[in-house]
mmCIF file with all atom_site columns, C-alpha atoms and ligand atoms in Angstrom:
data_model
loop_
_atom_site.group_PDB
_atom_site.id
_atom_site.type_symbol
_atom_site.label_atom_id
_atom_site.label_alt_id
_atom_site.label_comp_id
_atom_site.label_asym_id
_atom_site.label_entity_id
_atom_site.label_seq_id
_atom_site.pdbx_PDB_ins_code
_atom_site.Cartn_x
_atom_site.Cartn_y
_atom_site.Cartn_z
_atom_site.occupancy
_atom_site.B_iso_or_equiv
_atom_site.pdbx_formal_charge
_atom_site.auth_seq_id
_atom_site.auth_comp_id
_atom_site.auth_asym_id
_atom_site.auth_atom_id
_atom_site.pdbx_PDB_model_num
ATOM   1   C CA . UNK D 1 1   ? -42.971 -43.436 -67.395 1.00 84.00 ? 6   UNK D CA 1
ATOM   2   C CA . UNK D 1 2   ? -40.496 -41.996 -64.922 1.00 95.00 ? 7   UNK D CA 1
ATOM   3   C CA . UNK D 1 3   ? -41.610 -42.196 -61.304 1.00 98.00 ? 8   UNK D CA 1
ATOM   4   C CA . UNK D 1 4   ? -40.898 -39.678 -58.578 1.00 98.00 ? 9   UNK D CA 1
ATOM   5   C CA . UNK D 1 5   ? -40.672 -40.867 -54.980 1.00 98.00 ? 10  UNK D CA 1
ATOM   6   C CA . UNK D 1 6   ? -40.906 -38.156 -52.317 1.00 98.00 ? 11  UNK D CA 1
ATOM   7   C CA . UNK D 1 7   ? -39.550 -38.734 -48.811 1.00 98.00 ? 12  UNK D CA 1
ATOM   8   C CA . UNK D 1 8   ? -40.997 -36.780 -45.888 1.00 98.00 ? 13  UNK D CA 1
ATOM   9   C CA . UNK D 1 9   ? -40.914 -36.800 -42.085 1.00 98.00 ? 14  UNK D CA 1
ATOM   10  C CA . UNK D 1 10  ? -43.588 -34.275 -41.157 1.00 95.00 ? 15  UNK D CA 1
ATOM   11  C CA . UNK D 1 11  ? -45.996 -31.713 -42.527 1.00 95.00 ? 16  UNK D CA 1
ATOM   12  C CA . UNK D 1 12  ? -45.162 -32.412 -46.130 1.00 98.00 ? 17  UNK D CA 1
ATOM   13  C CA . UNK D 1 13  ? -45.987 -28.942 -47.420 1.00 98.00 ? 18  UNK D CA 1
ATOM   14  C CA . UNK D 1 14  ? -43.160 -29.097 -49.974 1.00 98.00 ? 19  UNK D CA 1
ATOM   15  C CA . UNK D 1 15  ? -44.436 -32.487 -51.105 1.00 98.00 ? 20  UNK D CA 1
ATOM   16  C CA . UNK D 1 16  ? -47.944 -31.058 -51.441 1.00 98.00 ? 21  UNK D CA 1
ATOM   17  C CA . UNK D 1 17  ? -46.579 -28.129 -53.471 1.00 98.00 ? 22  UNK D CA 1
ATOM   18  C CA . UNK D 1 18  ? -44.847 -30.581 -55.805 1.00 98.00 ? 23  UNK D CA 1
ATOM   19  C CA . UNK D 1 19  ? -48.017 -32.642 -56.190 1.00 98.00 ? 24  UNK D CA 1
ATOM   20  C CA . UNK D 1 20  ? -50.104 -29.557 -56.958 1.00 98.00 ? 25  UNK D CA 1
ATOM   21  C CA . UNK D 1 21  ? -47.670 -28.161 -59.524 1.00 98.00 ? 26  UNK D CA 1
ATOM   22  C CA . UNK D 1 22  ? -47.245 -31.581 -61.167 1.00 98.00 ? 27  UNK D CA 1
ATOM   23  C CA . UNK D 1 23  ? -51.009 -31.712 -61.553 1.00 98.00 ? 28  UNK D CA 1
ATOM   24  C CA . UNK D 1 24  ? -51.417 -28.119 -62.701 1.00 98.00 ? 29  UNK D CA 1
ATOM   25  C CA . UNK D 1 25  ? -48.573 -28.302 -65.223 1.00 98.00 ? 30  UNK D CA 1
ATOM   26  C CA . UNK D 1 26  ? -49.519 -31.801 -66.305 1.00 98.00 ? 31  UNK D CA 1
ATOM   27  C CA . UNK D 1 27  ? -46.079 -33.307 -65.726 1.00 98.00 ? 32  UNK D CA 1
ATOM   28  C CA . UNK D 1 28  ? -47.487 -36.699 -66.761 1.00 97.00 ? 33  UNK D CA 1
ATOM   29  C CA . UNK D 1 29  ? -48.117 -35.528 -70.308 1.00 97.00 ? 34  UNK D CA 1
ATOM   30  C CA . UNK D 1 30  ? -45.271 -33.019 -70.515 1.00 97.00 ? 35  UNK D CA 1
ATOM   31  C CA . UNK D 1 31  ? -42.471 -35.086 -69.033 1.00 97.00 ? 36  UNK D CA 1
ATOM   32  C CA . UNK D 1 32  ? -43.875 -38.620 -68.792 1.00 97.00 ? 37  UNK D CA 1
ATOM   33  C CA . UNK D 1 33  ? -43.519 -38.349 -65.024 1.00 97.00 ? 38  UNK D CA 1
ATOM   34  C CA . UNK D 1 34  ? -45.676 -39.388 -62.133 1.00 97.00 ? 39  UNK D CA 1
ATOM   35  C CA . UNK D 1 35  ? -45.362 -38.707 -58.404 1.00 98.00 ? 40  UNK D CA 1
ATOM   36  C CA . UNK D 1 36  ? -45.822 -42.373 -57.618 1.00 98.00 ? 41  UNK D CA 1
ATOM   37  C CA . UNK D 1 37  ? -45.140 -42.637 -53.906 1.00 98.00 ? 42  UNK D CA 1
ATOM   38  C CA . UNK D 1 38  ? -44.627 -40.689 -50.720 1.00 98.00 ? 43  UNK D CA 1
ATOM   39  C CA . UNK D 1 39  ? -42.621 -42.407 -47.990 1.00 98.00 ? 44  UNK D CA 1
ATOM   40  C CA . UNK D 1 40  ? -42.194 -41.329 -44.390 1.00 98.00 ? 45  UNK D CA 1
ATOM   41  C CA . UNK D 1 41  ? -40.023 -42.534 -41.536 1.00 98.00 ? 46  UNK D CA 1
ATOM   42  C CA . UNK D 1 42  ? -42.777 -41.355 -39.164 1.00 98.00 ? 47  UNK D CA 1
ATOM   43  C CA . UNK D 1 43  ? -46.217 -42.951 -39.088 1.00 96.00 ? 48  UNK D CA 1
ATOM   44  C CA . UNK D 1 44  ? -47.856 -39.725 -37.892 1.00 96.00 ? 49  UNK D CA 1
ATOM   45  C CA . UNK D 1 45  ? -46.406 -37.490 -40.627 1.00 96.00 ? 50  UNK D CA 1
ATOM   46  C CA . UNK D 1 46  ? -49.266 -35.205 -41.629 1.00 95.00 ? 51  UNK D CA 1
ATOM   47  C CA . UNK D 1 47  ? -48.260 -35.281 -45.262 1.00 96.00 ? 52  UNK D CA 1
ATOM   48  C CA . UNK D 1 48  ? -49.231 -38.947 -45.565 1.00 97.00 ? 53  UNK D CA 1
ATOM   49  C CA . UNK D 1 49  ? -52.934 -38.086 -45.354 1.00 97.00 ? 54  UNK D CA 1
ATOM   50  C CA . UNK D 1 50  ? -52.605 -35.540 -48.128 1.00 97.00 ? 55  UNK D CA 1
ATOM   51  C CA . UNK D 1 51  ? -50.758 -38.028 -50.334 1.00 98.00 ? 56  UNK D CA 1
ATOM   52  C CA . UNK D 1 52  ? -53.445 -40.650 -49.792 1.00 97.00 ? 57  UNK D CA 1
ATOM   53  C CA . UNK D 1 53  ? -56.168 -38.113 -50.548 1.00 97.00 ? 58  UNK D CA 1
ATOM   54  C CA . UNK D 1 54  ? -54.476 -37.539 -53.908 1.00 97.00 ? 59  UNK D CA 1
ATOM   55  C CA . UNK D 1 55  ? -54.402 -41.240 -54.726 1.00 97.00 ? 60  UNK D CA 1
ATOM   56  C CA . UNK D 1 56  ? -50.636 -41.457 -54.233 1.00 98.00 ? 61  UNK D CA 1
ATOM   57  C CA . UNK D 1 57  ? -49.180 -44.534 -52.553 1.00 98.00 ? 62  UNK D CA 1
ATOM   58  C CA . UNK D 1 58  ? -48.163 -43.541 -49.018 1.00 98.00 ? 63  UNK D CA 1
ATOM   59  C CA . UNK D 1 59  ? -45.772 -45.811 -47.177 1.00 98.00 ? 64  UNK D CA 1
ATOM   60  C CA . UNK D 1 60  ? -44.288 -45.733 -43.698 1.00 98.00 ? 65  UNK D CA 1
ATOM   61  C CA . UNK D 1 61  ? -40.922 -47.193 -42.779 1.00 98.00 ? 66  UNK D CA 1
ATOM   62  C CA . UNK D 1 62  ? -40.370 -46.492 -39.105 1.00 98.00 ? 67  UNK D CA 1
ATOM   63  C CA . UNK D 1 63  ? -36.618 -46.124 -38.595 1.00 97.00 ? 68  UNK D CA 1
ATOM   64  C CA . UNK D 1 64  ? -37.012 -47.112 -34.930 1.00 96.00 ? 69  UNK D CA 1
ATOM   65  C CA . UNK D 1 65  ? -37.919 -50.649 -35.941 1.00 97.00 ? 70  UNK D CA 1
ATOM   66  C CA . UNK D 1 66  ? -34.566 -51.246 -37.674 1.00 98.00 ? 71  UNK D CA 1
ATOM   67  C CA . UNK D 1 67  ? -31.423 -52.336 -35.831 1.00 98.00 ? 72  UNK D CA 1
ATOM   68  C CA . UNK D 1 68  ? -29.129 -49.772 -37.461 1.00 98.00 ? 73  UNK D CA 1
ATOM   69  C CA . UNK D 1 69  ? -28.998 -46.756 -39.760 1.00 97.00 ? 74  UNK D CA 1
ATOM   70  C CA . UNK D 1 70  ? -27.578 -49.029 -42.470 1.00 98.00 ? 75  UNK D CA 1
ATOM   71  C CA . UNK D 1 71  ? -30.451 -51.505 -42.124 1.00 98.00 ? 76  UNK D CA 1
ATOM   72  C CA . UNK D 1 72  ? -33.069 -48.767 -42.332 1.00 98.00 ? 77  UNK D CA 1
ATOM   73  C CA . UNK D 1 73  ? -31.445 -47.149 -45.359 1.00 98.00 ? 78  UNK D CA 1
ATOM   74  C CA . UNK D 1 74  ? -31.159 -50.520 -47.108 1.00 98.00 ? 79  UNK D CA 1
ATOM   75  C CA . UNK D 1 75  ? -34.861 -51.239 -46.532 1.00 98.00 ? 80  UNK D CA 1
ATOM   76  C CA . UNK D 1 76  ? -35.815 -47.750 -47.697 1.00 98.00 ? 81  UNK D CA 1
ATOM   77  C CA . UNK D 1 77  ? -33.661 -48.105 -50.800 1.00 98.00 ? 82  UNK D CA 1
ATOM   78  C CA . UNK D 1 78  ? -35.419 -51.370 -51.649 1.00 98.00 ? 83  UNK D CA 1
ATOM   79  C CA . UNK D 1 79  ? -38.860 -49.762 -51.269 1.00 98.00 ? 84  UNK D CA 1
ATOM   80  C CA . UNK D 1 80  ? -37.841 -46.853 -53.485 1.00 98.00 ? 85  UNK D CA 1
ATOM   81  C CA . UNK D 1 81  ? -36.349 -49.126 -56.120 1.00 98.00 ? 86  UNK D CA 1
ATOM   82  C CA . UNK D 1 82  ? -39.722 -50.846 -56.485 1.00 98.00 ? 87  UNK D CA 1
ATOM   83  C CA . UNK D 1 83  ? -40.692 -47.654 -58.351 1.00 98.00 ? 88  UNK D CA 1
ATOM   84  C CA . UNK D 1 84  ? -37.913 -47.898 -60.934 1.00 97.00 ? 89  UNK D CA 1
ATOM   85  C CA . UNK D 1 85  ? -39.360 -48.680 -64.328 1.00 96.00 ? 90  UNK D CA 1
ATOM   86  C CA . UNK D 1 86  ? -37.616 -50.574 -67.066 1.00 94.00 ? 91  UNK D CA 1
ATOM   87  C CA . UNK D 1 87  ? -36.874 -47.328 -68.908 1.00 94.00 ? 92  UNK D CA 1
ATOM   88  C CA . UNK D 1 88  ? -36.106 -45.046 -65.981 1.00 95.00 ? 93  UNK D CA 1
ATOM   89  C CA . UNK D 1 89  ? -34.791 -45.203 -62.448 1.00 96.00 ? 94  UNK D CA 1
ATOM   90  C CA . UNK D 1 90  ? -37.032 -43.244 -60.088 1.00 97.00 ? 95  UNK D CA 1
ATOM   91  C CA . UNK D 1 91  ? -36.164 -39.686 -59.070 1.00 98.00 ? 96  UNK D CA 1
ATOM   92  C CA . UNK D 1 92  ? -35.883 -39.427 -55.284 1.00 98.00 ? 97  UNK D CA 1
ATOM   93  C CA . UNK D 1 93  ? -36.965 -36.106 -53.812 1.00 98.00 ? 98  UNK D CA 1
ATOM   94  C CA . UNK D 1 94  ? -36.234 -35.375 -50.150 1.00 98.00 ? 99  UNK D CA 1
ATOM   95  C CA . UNK D 1 95  ? -38.814 -32.916 -48.818 1.00 98.00 ? 100 UNK D CA 1
ATOM   96  C CA . UNK D 1 96  ? -38.358 -32.359 -45.098 1.00 98.00 ? 101 UNK D CA 1
ATOM   97  C CA . UNK D 1 97  ? -36.935 -35.866 -44.662 1.00 98.00 ? 102 UNK D CA 1
ATOM   98  C CA . UNK D 1 98  ? -35.134 -35.437 -41.363 1.00 95.00 ? 103 UNK D CA 1
ATOM   99  C CA . UNK D 1 99  ? -32.675 -38.313 -41.525 1.00 96.00 ? 104 UNK D CA 1
ATOM   100 C CA . UNK D 1 100 ? -28.964 -38.400 -42.131 1.00 94.00 ? 105 UNK D CA 1
ATOM   101 C CA . UNK D 1 101 ? -28.424 -40.792 -45.023 1.00 96.00 ? 106 UNK D CA 1
ATOM   102 C CA . UNK D 1 102 ? -25.657 -43.375 -45.199 1.00 97.00 ? 107 UNK D CA 1
ATOM   103 C CA . UNK D 1 103 ? -23.018 -43.113 -47.949 1.00 96.00 ? 108 UNK D CA 1
ATOM   104 C CA . UNK D 1 104 ? -24.353 -46.404 -49.380 1.00 97.00 ? 109 UNK D CA 1
ATOM   105 C CA . UNK D 1 105 ? -27.811 -44.883 -49.827 1.00 98.00 ? 110 UNK D CA 1
ATOM   106 C CA . UNK D 1 106 ? -26.469 -41.671 -51.339 1.00 97.00 ? 111 UNK D CA 1
ATOM   107 C CA . UNK D 1 107 ? -24.230 -43.652 -53.737 1.00 97.00 ? 112 UNK D CA 1
ATOM   108 C CA . UNK D 1 108 ? -27.087 -45.856 -54.838 1.00 97.00 ? 113 UNK D CA 1
ATOM   109 C CA . UNK D 1 109 ? -29.220 -42.846 -55.824 1.00 97.00 ? 114 UNK D CA 1
ATOM   110 C CA . UNK D 1 110 ? -26.413 -40.587 -57.006 1.00 96.00 ? 115 UNK D CA 1
ATOM   111 C CA . UNK D 1 111 ? -27.545 -38.202 -59.731 1.00 96.00 ? 116 UNK D CA 1
ATOM   112 C CA . UNK D 1 112 ? -31.230 -38.733 -58.976 1.00 97.00 ? 117 UNK D CA 1
ATOM   113 C CA . UNK D 1 113 ? -31.468 -37.599 -55.362 1.00 98.00 ? 118 UNK D CA 1
ATOM   114 C CA . UNK D 1 114 ? -32.434 -34.006 -54.497 1.00 98.00 ? 119 UNK D CA 1
ATOM   115 C CA . UNK D 1 115 ? -33.032 -32.112 -51.261 1.00 98.00 ? 120 UNK D CA 1
ATOM   116 C CA . UNK D 1 116 ? -34.393 -28.776 -50.101 1.00 98.00 ? 121 UNK D CA 1
ATOM   117 C CA . UNK D 1 117 ? -32.704 -27.032 -47.213 1.00 98.00 ? 122 UNK D CA 1
ATOM   118 C CA . UNK D 1 118 ? -34.023 -23.936 -45.437 1.00 98.00 ? 123 UNK D CA 1
ATOM   119 C CA . UNK D 1 119 ? -30.918 -21.746 -45.753 1.00 98.00 ? 124 UNK D CA 1
ATOM   120 C CA . UNK D 1 120 ? -28.757 -20.162 -48.386 1.00 98.00 ? 125 UNK D CA 1
ATOM   121 C CA . UNK D 1 121 ? -26.236 -22.988 -48.628 1.00 98.00 ? 126 UNK D CA 1
ATOM   122 C CA . UNK D 1 122 ? -23.359 -23.307 -48.047 1.00 97.00 ? 127 UNK D CA 1
ATOM   123 C CA . UNK D 1 123 ? -24.331 -21.171 -45.022 1.00 98.00 ? 128 UNK D CA 1
ATOM   124 C CA . UNK D 1 124 ? -26.163 -22.833 -42.131 1.00 98.00 ? 129 UNK D CA 1
ATOM   125 C CA . UNK D 1 125 ? -26.088 -26.521 -42.888 1.00 97.00 ? 130 UNK D CA 1
ATOM   126 C CA . UNK D 1 126 ? -27.815 -28.703 -40.285 1.00 96.00 ? 131 UNK D CA 1
ATOM   127 C CA . UNK D 1 127 ? -30.624 -27.744 -37.913 1.00 96.00 ? 132 UNK D CA 1
ATOM   128 C CA . UNK D 1 128 ? -32.133 -24.494 -36.548 1.00 98.00 ? 133 UNK D CA 1
ATOM   129 C CA . UNK D 1 129 ? -31.168 -22.569 -39.654 1.00 98.00 ? 134 UNK D CA 1
ATOM   130 C CA . UNK D 1 130 ? -33.595 -19.677 -39.115 1.00 98.00 ? 135 UNK D CA 1
ATOM   131 C CA . UNK D 1 131 ? -32.638 -19.055 -35.505 1.00 98.00 ? 136 UNK D CA 1
ATOM   132 C CA . UNK D 1 132 ? -28.957 -19.173 -36.415 1.00 98.00 ? 137 UNK D CA 1
ATOM   133 C CA . UNK D 1 133 ? -29.484 -16.714 -39.274 1.00 98.00 ? 138 UNK D CA 1
ATOM   134 C CA . UNK D 1 134 ? -31.306 -14.286 -36.946 1.00 98.00 ? 139 UNK D CA 1
ATOM   135 C CA . UNK D 1 135 ? -28.677 -14.643 -34.230 1.00 98.00 ? 140 UNK D CA 1
ATOM   136 C CA . UNK D 1 136 ? -25.884 -14.034 -36.732 1.00 98.00 ? 141 UNK D CA 1
ATOM   137 C CA . UNK D 1 137 ? -27.564 -10.779 -37.759 1.00 98.00 ? 142 UNK D CA 1
ATOM   138 C CA . UNK D 1 138 ? -28.141 -11.897 -41.350 1.00 98.00 ? 143 UNK D CA 1
ATOM   139 C CA . UNK D 1 139 ? -30.086 -9.386  -43.436 1.00 98.00 ? 144 UNK D CA 1
ATOM   140 C CA . UNK D 1 140 ? -31.134 -12.104 -45.884 1.00 98.00 ? 145 UNK D CA 1
ATOM   141 C CA . UNK D 1 141 ? -32.063 -15.743 -45.562 1.00 98.00 ? 146 UNK D CA 1
ATOM   142 C CA . UNK D 1 142 ? -33.534 -18.262 -47.951 1.00 98.00 ? 147 UNK D CA 1
ATOM   143 C CA . UNK D 1 143 ? -33.708 -21.810 -49.188 1.00 98.00 ? 148 UNK D CA 1
ATOM   144 C CA . UNK D 1 144 ? -31.690 -24.044 -51.478 1.00 98.00 ? 149 UNK D CA 1
ATOM   145 C CA . UNK D 1 145 ? -32.558 -26.990 -53.696 1.00 98.00 ? 150 UNK D CA 1
ATOM   146 C CA . UNK D 1 146 ? -29.505 -29.138 -54.307 1.00 98.00 ? 151 UNK D CA 1
ATOM   147 C CA . UNK D 1 147 ? -28.281 -32.520 -55.442 1.00 98.00 ? 152 UNK D CA 1
ATOM   148 C CA . UNK D 1 148 ? -27.517 -34.737 -52.501 1.00 98.00 ? 153 UNK D CA 1
ATOM   149 C CA . UNK D 1 149 ? -23.932 -35.864 -52.028 1.00 95.00 ? 154 UNK D CA 1
ATOM   150 C CA . UNK D 1 150 ? -22.291 -37.757 -49.188 1.00 90.00 ? 155 UNK D CA 1
ATOM   151 C CA . UNK D 1 151 ? -21.644 -34.576 -47.177 1.00 90.00 ? 156 UNK D CA 1
ATOM   152 C CA . UNK D 1 152 ? -24.723 -33.368 -45.240 1.00 89.00 ? 157 UNK D CA 1
ATOM   153 C CA . UNK D 1 153 ? -26.476 -30.371 -46.856 1.00 92.00 ? 158 UNK D CA 1
ATOM   154 C CA . UNK D 1 154 ? -23.852 -30.029 -49.560 1.00 92.00 ? 159 UNK D CA 1
ATOM   155 C CA . UNK D 1 155 ? -23.945 -30.823 -53.248 1.00 96.00 ? 160 UNK D CA 1
ATOM   156 C CA . UNK D 1 156 ? -24.409 -28.837 -56.451 1.00 98.00 ? 161 UNK D CA 1
ATOM   157 C CA . UNK D 1 157 ? -27.061 -26.126 -56.172 1.00 98.00 ? 162 UNK D CA 1
ATOM   158 C CA . UNK D 1 158 ? -30.103 -26.334 -58.443 1.00 98.00 ? 163 UNK D CA 1
ATOM   159 C CA . UNK D 1 159 ? -32.205 -23.365 -57.218 1.00 98.00 ? 164 UNK D CA 1
ATOM   160 C CA . UNK D 1 160 ? -32.153 -20.771 -54.492 1.00 98.00 ? 165 UNK D CA 1
ATOM   161 C CA . UNK D 1 161 ? -34.573 -18.171 -53.186 1.00 98.00 ? 166 UNK D CA 1
ATOM   162 C CA . UNK D 1 162 ? -33.706 -15.183 -51.020 1.00 98.00 ? 167 UNK D CA 1
ATOM   163 C CA . UNK D 1 163 ? -35.960 -13.444 -48.477 1.00 98.00 ? 168 UNK D CA 1
ATOM   164 C CA . UNK D 1 164 ? -35.222 -10.472 -46.191 1.00 98.00 ? 169 UNK D CA 1
ATOM   165 C CA . UNK D 1 165 ? -34.742 -10.990 -42.469 1.00 98.00 ? 170 UNK D CA 1
ATOM   166 C CA . UNK D 1 166 ? -36.908 -8.299  -40.837 1.00 98.00 ? 171 UNK D CA 1
ATOM   167 C CA . UNK D 1 167 ? -35.940 -6.563  -37.573 1.00 97.00 ? 172 UNK D CA 1
ATOM   168 C CA . UNK D 1 168 ? -38.707 -8.156  -35.495 1.00 97.00 ? 173 UNK D CA 1
ATOM   169 C CA . UNK D 1 169 ? -38.483 -11.628 -37.037 1.00 98.00 ? 174 UNK D CA 1
ATOM   170 C CA . UNK D 1 170 ? -38.762 -14.689 -34.839 1.00 98.00 ? 175 UNK D CA 1
ATOM   171 C CA . UNK D 1 171 ? -37.704 -18.167 -35.874 1.00 98.00 ? 176 UNK D CA 1
ATOM   172 C CA . UNK D 1 172 ? -41.357 -18.858 -36.772 1.00 98.00 ? 177 UNK D CA 1
ATOM   173 C CA . UNK D 1 173 ? -41.982 -15.757 -38.891 1.00 98.00 ? 178 UNK D CA 1
ATOM   174 C CA . UNK D 1 174 ? -38.749 -16.208 -40.812 1.00 98.00 ? 179 UNK D CA 1
ATOM   175 C CA . UNK D 1 175 ? -39.423 -19.924 -41.325 1.00 98.00 ? 180 UNK D CA 1
ATOM   176 C CA . UNK D 1 176 ? -42.870 -19.132 -42.725 1.00 98.00 ? 181 UNK D CA 1
ATOM   177 C CA . UNK D 1 177 ? -41.453 -16.536 -45.151 1.00 98.00 ? 182 UNK D CA 1
ATOM   178 C CA . UNK D 1 178 ? -38.809 -18.986 -46.343 1.00 98.00 ? 183 UNK D CA 1
ATOM   179 C CA . UNK D 1 179 ? -41.289 -21.876 -46.637 1.00 98.00 ? 184 UNK D CA 1
ATOM   180 C CA . UNK D 1 180 ? -43.465 -19.853 -49.024 1.00 98.00 ? 185 UNK D CA 1
ATOM   181 C CA . UNK D 1 181 ? -40.445 -19.576 -51.306 1.00 98.00 ? 186 UNK D CA 1
ATOM   182 C CA . UNK D 1 182 ? -39.577 -23.259 -50.900 1.00 98.00 ? 187 UNK D CA 1
ATOM   183 C CA . UNK D 1 183 ? -42.969 -24.093 -52.372 1.00 98.00 ? 188 UNK D CA 1
ATOM   184 C CA . UNK D 1 184 ? -42.037 -22.159 -55.496 1.00 98.00 ? 189 UNK D CA 1
ATOM   185 C CA . UNK D 1 185 ? -38.443 -23.218 -56.040 1.00 98.00 ? 190 UNK D CA 1
ATOM   186 C CA . UNK D 1 186 ? -38.716 -26.959 -55.403 1.00 99.00 ? 191 UNK D CA 1
ATOM   187 C CA . UNK D 1 187 ? -41.317 -27.630 -58.118 1.00 98.00 ? 192 UNK D CA 1
ATOM   188 C CA . UNK D 1 188 ? -39.428 -25.280 -60.455 1.00 98.00 ? 193 UNK D CA 1
ATOM   189 C CA . UNK D 1 189 ? -36.144 -27.108 -59.865 1.00 98.00 ? 194 UNK D CA 1
ATOM   190 C CA . UNK D 1 190 ? -37.703 -30.519 -60.441 1.00 98.00 ? 195 UNK D CA 1
ATOM   191 C CA . UNK D 1 191 ? -39.500 -29.347 -63.592 1.00 98.00 ? 196 UNK D CA 1
ATOM   192 C CA . UNK D 1 192 ? -36.159 -28.104 -64.942 1.00 98.00 ? 197 UNK D CA 1
ATOM   193 C CA . UNK D 1 193 ? -34.547 -31.444 -64.211 1.00 97.00 ? 198 UNK D CA 1
ATOM   194 C CA . UNK D 1 194 ? -37.362 -33.281 -65.951 1.00 97.00 ? 199 UNK D CA 1
ATOM   195 C CA . UNK D 1 195 ? -37.098 -30.960 -68.942 1.00 94.00 ? 200 UNK D CA 1
ATOM   196 C CA . UNK D 1 196 ? -33.410 -31.734 -69.222 1.00 86.00 ? 201 UNK D CA 1
ATOM   197 C CA . UNK D 1 197 ? -33.722 -35.501 -68.882 1.00 66.00 ? 202 UNK D CA 1
HETATM 198 C C1 . LIG S 2 .   ? -38.754 -27.392 -44.847 1.00 53.05 ? 22  LIG S C1 1
HETATM 199 O O1 . LIG S 2 .   ? -38.529 -26.079 -44.394 1.00 53.05 ? 22  LIG S O1 1
HETATM 200 C C2 . LIG S 2 .   ? -37.469 -27.993 -45.378 1.00 53.05 ? 22  LIG S C2 1
HETATM 201 O O2 . LIG S 2 .   ? -36.655 -27.075 -46.054 1.00 53.05 ? 22  LIG S O2 1
HETATM 202 C C3 . LIG S 2 .   ? -36.817 -28.458 -44.105 1.00 53.05 ? 22  LIG S C3 1
HETATM 203 O O3 . LIG S 2 .   ? -37.866 -28.995 -43.352 1.00 53.05 ? 22  LIG S O3 1
HETATM 204 C C4 . LIG S 2 .   ? -39.080 -28.327 -43.676 1.00 53.05 ? 22  LIG S C4 1
HETATM 205 C C5 . LIG S 2 .   ? -40.122 -29.366 -44.053 1.00 53.05 ? 22  LIG S C5 1
HETATM 206 O O4 . LIG S 2 .   ? -41.378 -28.800 -44.232 1.00 53.05 ? 22  LIG S O4 1
HETATM 207 N N1 . LIG S 2 .   ? -35.783 -29.410 -44.382 1.00 53.05 ? 22  LIG S N1 1
HETATM 208 C C6 . LIG S 2 .   ? -34.668 -29.532 -43.664 1.00 53.05 ? 22  LIG S C6 1
HETATM 209 O O5 . LIG S 2 .   ? -34.431 -28.867 -42.671 1.00 53.05 ? 22  LIG S O5 1
HETATM 210 C C7 . LIG S 2 .   ? -33.703 -30.573 -44.173 1.00 53.05 ? 22  LIG S C7 1
HETATM 211 N N2 . LIG S 2 .   ? -32.395 -30.387 -43.637 1.00 53.05 ? 22  LIG S N2 1
HETATM 212 P P1 . LIG S 2 .   ? -42.510 -29.604 -44.984 1.00 53.05 ? 22  LIG S P1 1
HETATM 213 O O6 . LIG S 2 .   ? -42.575 -30.987 -44.350 1.00 53.05 ? 22  LIG S O6 1
HETATM 214 O O7 . LIG S 2 .   ? -43.754 -28.806 -44.697 1.00 53.05 ? 22  LIG S O7 1
HETATM 215 O O8 . LIG S 2 .   ? -42.163 -29.662 -46.444 1.00 53.05 ? 22  LIG S O8 1
#
């Protein structure tokens, strides 16, 4: 069995979409995969309740209780590695995990660490992607699923979705349109990876 560990910081709607598709498409039988744990750096992340309601282990590691970024990442890496099985290292799926990761963490999970970012990378790395797209006058926006590499919001692209930016869009309306697409492309990207592995 190959475990998937999903990292969140907030609402966890991408995580929930992954859980629902994994259930609907029976990833356990098809790919020998299980979404085994959801971890959050914030105790009040809404997504934790959903994970628990689905019988998925939900763990909190509060980054504020660690002396440094390195110490937090090392502790997180240890928790994740508890889900490696003898046959397979766990796949680590960042889903709205709002932390910059240390090179040591990224190296440790290289080739099995994915992220979703709410822009058409390589445009608009970092924060406030929707507002920046509107302010730049973009006619299209979107989301990207990519492998995580040491450089923030970079790395080989696995999936993208494009949405129009409408004349009266606000940050919130554009974010909602993009998020709907995120819920489709993240499960699709992960299913493709599982198919190939
Ligand atoms: C999503 O839009 C995701 O793309 C974004 O945070 C949101 C999390 O929503 N991630 C980033 O900005 C990472 N740089 P969710 O918690 O409901 O899945």
